Amino acid sequence: MNYPDSVQFLYALGNEIKTAKFGLDRVRAVLDALGRPQDRLRLVHVAGTNGKGSTCAMIESALRAAGMRTGLFTSPHLSQPTERIRIDGQNAGTEQFTEAFNRVHRAAEELLAESAIDYHTTYFETVTAMALLLFADAKVEMAVMEVGMGGRLDATNVIQPELCVITPIDFDHEAYLGKSLGAIAGEKAGILKAGVPAVFARQRPEAESVLEGRAVSLGIGVTRTRDYPASGIALDARGSRFLWGRPPGLPFTCPLAGEHQVENAVTAITALTKLGIPDTAIQDGIARMVWPGRLERVRCRPEIILDGAHNPAGARALAAYIDRFYGGRRVRLIYGAMRDKAIDEIVGILFPRAAEVIVTAPAQARALAPESLRDMTGHSNVKVAASLAEALAMVENAGEDEVVFLTGSLYLVGQARELLI
């Protein structure tokens, strides 16, 4: 298959969440057939609810600043699936992506023909195997792997990493991971393995007790970010500066906006220190890292900021950012979301902060209809846009005293970046 065909086949496998078939047997079998590329790699494994993508990107950037050849696997993508697999900071090329897809697809088809697996690998399982294959082929010196959903039964959990990292745990995907923080934490803790040290970000008590219990049962060493706090924090609308660790502290500049990114940076720094990366490389890597679609200002006139706040924790972080830096401005909000999200809670957090709300939908089959969103809110100034392009046209006349936030779904953010950048 060529690149468009490979992407179309992946999409035909179905939505990553709705068609998830939890368990590791299929992806293990396919990787075995491909020569177990994961065994040829040094790996860092990152789970959590919010901040895991940012944390992965910071770790990878610092590893690269230290002179290492790196791999980075994250999800979802904003525009193209090639964004999920990066080598030395660059997205996989379409030819690389296609070749890896064909190899994984061929292995899956052969195993199916032999009745060695029950189904073709899912979208996420397939891309996970592709990433491991490409990283091994490229002889990366260390790869950072972000968990897709959960951890225990996530396709990435076939790896044997050098370090496990767990970012803050909150509510998301409750239908699959459990209705309580403890249950969700139990799934995230599934990436922990005997003999592999771990780094834990600050957690809510219910999640922390589960993580700590699992670590004790495995007898593994844990480094906690609360023991290496940030101090002297100076926040602005475009990022932060702070000191990390015990006095006098090591100075850092983080280019990602939002107070929550300080904790993500502290988690990444703590992990990198455990890996033995020099301080100067960590400082340089954090300062130079790029992570699109997270409080990203893409236009100045009118001022438009994109943020993939797709769950309640993300919405709370965005709300805190708006309150801190844009409390004196008239806020216009463009919002679109998927049906399987905690819409009521997110709407309750974000909509009261906007003078005007424009509801729309990302171009995805599981997107919630804008009319349904409108009916879920009691906001006094809600407009419906049939498409994102129509929504953006509605804010073209935004005044200097106004700021436009576009949020709700990373897919919506990705589409906005294609239209605006």
Short mmCIF file of N, CA, C and O in Angstrom, two decimals, residues 12-56:
data_model
loop_
_atom_site.label_atom_id
_atom_site.label_comp_id
_atom_site.label_asym_id
_atom_site.label_seq_id
_atom_site.Cartn_x
_atom_site.Cartn_y
_atom_site.Cartn_z
N ALA A 12 -9.92 2.71 8.73
CA ALA A 12 -10.96 1.68 8.53
C ALA A 12 -10.98 0.68 9.67
O ALA A 12 -12.00 0.00 9.89
N LEU A 13 -9.87 0.57 10.40
CA LEU A 13 -9.85 -0.32 11.56
C LEU A 13 -10.76 0.18 12.67
O LEU A 13 -11.07 -0.55 13.61
N GLY A 14 -11.18 1.45 12.56
CA GLY A 14 -12.15 1.98 13.51
C GLY A 14 -11.53 2.91 14.52
O GLY A 14 -10.31 3.00 14.67
N ASN A 15 -12.38 3.63 15.20
CA ASN A 15 -11.96 4.56 16.24
C ASN A 15 -11.10 3.86 17.29
O ASN A 15 -11.41 2.76 17.73
N GLU A 16 -10.01 4.54 17.67
CA GLU A 16 -9.05 3.92 18.59
C GLU A 16 -9.67 3.50 19.92
O GLU A 16 -9.28 2.50 20.51
N ILE A 17 -10.61 4.29 20.40
CA ILE A 17 -11.22 4.00 21.70
C ILE A 17 -12.36 3.01 21.56
O ILE A 17 -12.42 1.99 22.24
N LYS A 18 -13.28 3.30 20.63
CA LYS A 18 -14.48 2.47 20.49
C LYS A 18 -14.15 1.04 20.09
O LYS A 18 -14.86 0.10 20.46
N THR A 19 -13.08 0.85 19.29
CA THR A 19 -12.75 -0.49 18.80
C THR A 19 -11.60 -1.13 19.57
O THR A 19 -11.04 -2.12 19.13
N ALA A 20 -11.22 -0.52 20.69
CA ALA A 20 -10.13 -1.07 21.48
C ALA A 20 -10.45 -2.49 21.92
O ALA A 20 -11.54 -2.79 22.39
N LYS A 21 -9.47 -3.37 21.73
CA LYS A 21 -9.59 -4.76 22.20
C LYS A 21 -8.47 -4.96 23.21
O LYS A 21 -7.34 -5.24 22.85
N PHE A 22 -8.81 -4.77 24.48
CA PHE A 22 -7.78 -4.74 25.50
C PHE A 22 -7.14 -6.11 25.68
O PHE A 22 -7.80 -7.14 25.68
N GLY A 23 -5.83 -6.08 25.83
CA GLY A 23 -5.04 -7.29 25.93
C GLY A 23 -3.80 -7.13 25.08
O GLY A 23 -3.79 -6.35 24.13
N LEU A 24 -2.77 -7.87 25.42
CA LEU A 24 -1.48 -7.69 24.76
C LEU A 24 -1.12 -8.84 23.82
O LEU A 24 -0.08 -8.79 23.18
N ASP A 25 -1.97 -9.85 23.73
CA ASP A 25 -1.61 -11.04 22.94
C ASP A 25 -1.38 -10.73 21.47
O ASP A 25 -0.41 -11.21 20.87
N ARG A 26 -2.27 -9.94 20.87
CA ARG A 26 -2.14 -9.66 19.43
C ARG A 26 -0.87 -8.89 19.12
O ARG A 26 -0.10 -9.26 18.24
N VAL A 27 -0.67 -7.79 19.84
CA VAL A 27 0.49 -6.97 19.52
C VAL A 27 1.78 -7.71 19.84
O VAL A 27 2.79 -7.60 19.12
N ARG A 28 1.78 -8.53 20.89
CA ARG A 28 2.97 -9.34 21.20
C ARG A 28 3.26 -10.33 20.08
O ARG A 28 4.42 -10.50 19.66
N ALA A 29 2.21 -10.97 19.58
CA ALA A 29 2.39 -11.95 18.51
C ALA A 29 2.95 -11.30 17.25
O ALA A 29 3.85 -11.85 16.59
N VAL A 30 2.43 -10.13 16.91
CA VAL A 30 2.92 -9.42 15.72
C VAL A 30 4.37 -8.99 15.91
O VAL A 30 5.20 -9.15 15.01
N LEU A 31 4.69 -8.47 17.08
CA LEU A 31 6.07 -8.06 17.34
C LEU A 31 7.02 -9.25 17.35
O LEU A 31 8.16 -9.15 16.89
N ASP A 32 6.55 -10.39 17.87
CA ASP A 32 7.37 -11.61 17.82
C ASP A 32 7.68 -11.97 16.36
O ASP A 32 8.82 -12.32 16.02
N ALA A 33 6.66 -11.87 15.51
CA ALA A 33 6.84 -12.18 14.09
C ALA A 33 7.79 -11.21 13.41
O ALA A 33 8.43 -11.55 12.40
N LEU A 34 7.89 -10.01 13.95
CA LEU A 34 8.77 -8.98 13.38
C LEU A 34 10.16 -8.97 14.01
O LEU A 34 10.97 -8.09 13.74
N GLY A 35 10.44 -9.97 14.86
CA GLY A 35 11.77 -10.07 15.44
C GLY A 35 11.95 -9.33 16.76
O GLY A 35 13.07 -9.07 17.17
N ARG A 36 10.84 -9.00 17.42
CA ARG A 36 10.85 -8.34 18.73
C ARG A 36 11.73 -7.07 18.72
O ARG A 36 12.72 -6.99 19.46
N PRO A 37 11.37 -6.09 17.92
CA PRO A 37 12.18 -4.86 17.87
C PRO A 37 12.28 -4.15 19.21
O PRO A 37 13.28 -3.47 19.48
N GLN A 38 11.28 -4.31 20.08
CA GLN A 38 11.31 -3.64 21.39
C GLN A 38 12.48 -4.09 22.24
O GLN A 38 12.94 -3.33 23.12
N ASP A 39 12.99 -5.29 21.99
CA ASP A 39 14.11 -5.80 22.78
C ASP A 39 15.43 -5.14 22.39
O ASP A 39 16.43 -5.29 23.11
N ARG A 40 15.45 -4.41 21.28
CA ARG A 40 16.67 -3.75 20.82
C ARG A 40 16.70 -2.27 21.21
O ARG A 40 17.54 -1.52 20.71
N LEU A 41 15.80 -1.89 22.10
CA LEU A 41 15.65 -0.47 22.41
C LEU A 41 15.78 -0.18 23.90
O LEU A 41 15.35 -0.98 24.74
N ARG A 42 16.35 0.98 24.21
CA ARG A 42 16.27 1.55 25.56
C ARG A 42 15.03 2.45 25.57
O ARG A 42 14.86 3.29 24.68
N LEU A 43 14.20 2.30 26.58
CA LEU A 43 12.88 2.92 26.54
C LEU A 43 12.51 3.59 27.86
O LEU A 43 12.89 3.12 28.94
N VAL A 44 11.74 4.67 27.74
CA VAL A 44 11.09 5.31 28.88
C VAL A 44 9.59 5.21 28.62
O VAL A 44 9.11 5.51 27.52
N HIS A 45 8.82 4.78 29.62
CA HIS A 45 7.38 4.54 29.46
C HIS A 45 6.63 5.53 30.34
O HIS A 45 6.89 5.62 31.55
N VAL A 46 5.68 6.27 29.74
CA VAL A 46 4.99 7.34 30.46
C VAL A 46 3.48 7.14 30.41
O VAL A 46 2.89 7.09 29.32
N ALA A 47 2.86 7.04 31.58
CA ALA A 47 1.40 6.94 31.70
C ALA A 47 0.89 8.12 32.51
O ALA A 47 1.66 8.89 33.08
N GLY A 48 -0.43 8.26 32.59
CA GLY A 48 -1.05 9.35 33.33
C GLY A 48 -2.31 9.78 32.62
O GLY A 48 -2.69 9.21 31.59
N THR A 49 -2.98 10.78 33.15
CA THR A 49 -4.20 11.28 32.52
C THR A 49 -3.92 12.56 31.75
O THR A 49 -4.15 12.64 30.56
N ASN A 50 -3.39 13.56 32.44
CA ASN A 50 -3.05 14.82 31.79
C ASN A 50 -1.56 15.07 31.90
O ASN A 50 -0.93 14.71 32.89
N GLY A 51 -1.01 15.68 30.87
CA GLY A 51 0.39 16.06 30.89
C GLY A 51 1.36 15.02 30.42
O GLY A 51 2.56 15.28 30.33
N LYS A 52 0.87 13.81 30.09
CA LYS A 52 1.84 12.78 29.71
C LYS A 52 2.49 13.08 28.36
O LYS A 52 3.67 12.82 28.16
N GLY A 53 1.73 13.67 27.43
CA GLY A 53 2.31 14.02 26.15
C GLY A 53 3.35 15.11 26.28
O GLY A 53 4.45 15.02 25.71
N SER A 54 3.04 16.17 27.05
CA SER A 54 3.99 17.25 27.28
C SER A 54 5.25 16.72 27.97
O SER A 54 6.37 17.08 27.62
N THR A 55 5.04 15.86 28.96
CA THR A 55 6.17 15.30 29.70
C THR A 55 7.05 14.47 28.77
O THR A 55 8.29 14.56 28.82
N CYS A 56 6.44 13.65 27.92
CA CYS A 56 7.20 12.86 26.94
C CYS A 56 8.02 13.77 26.03
O CYS A 56 9.20 13.51 25.76
#
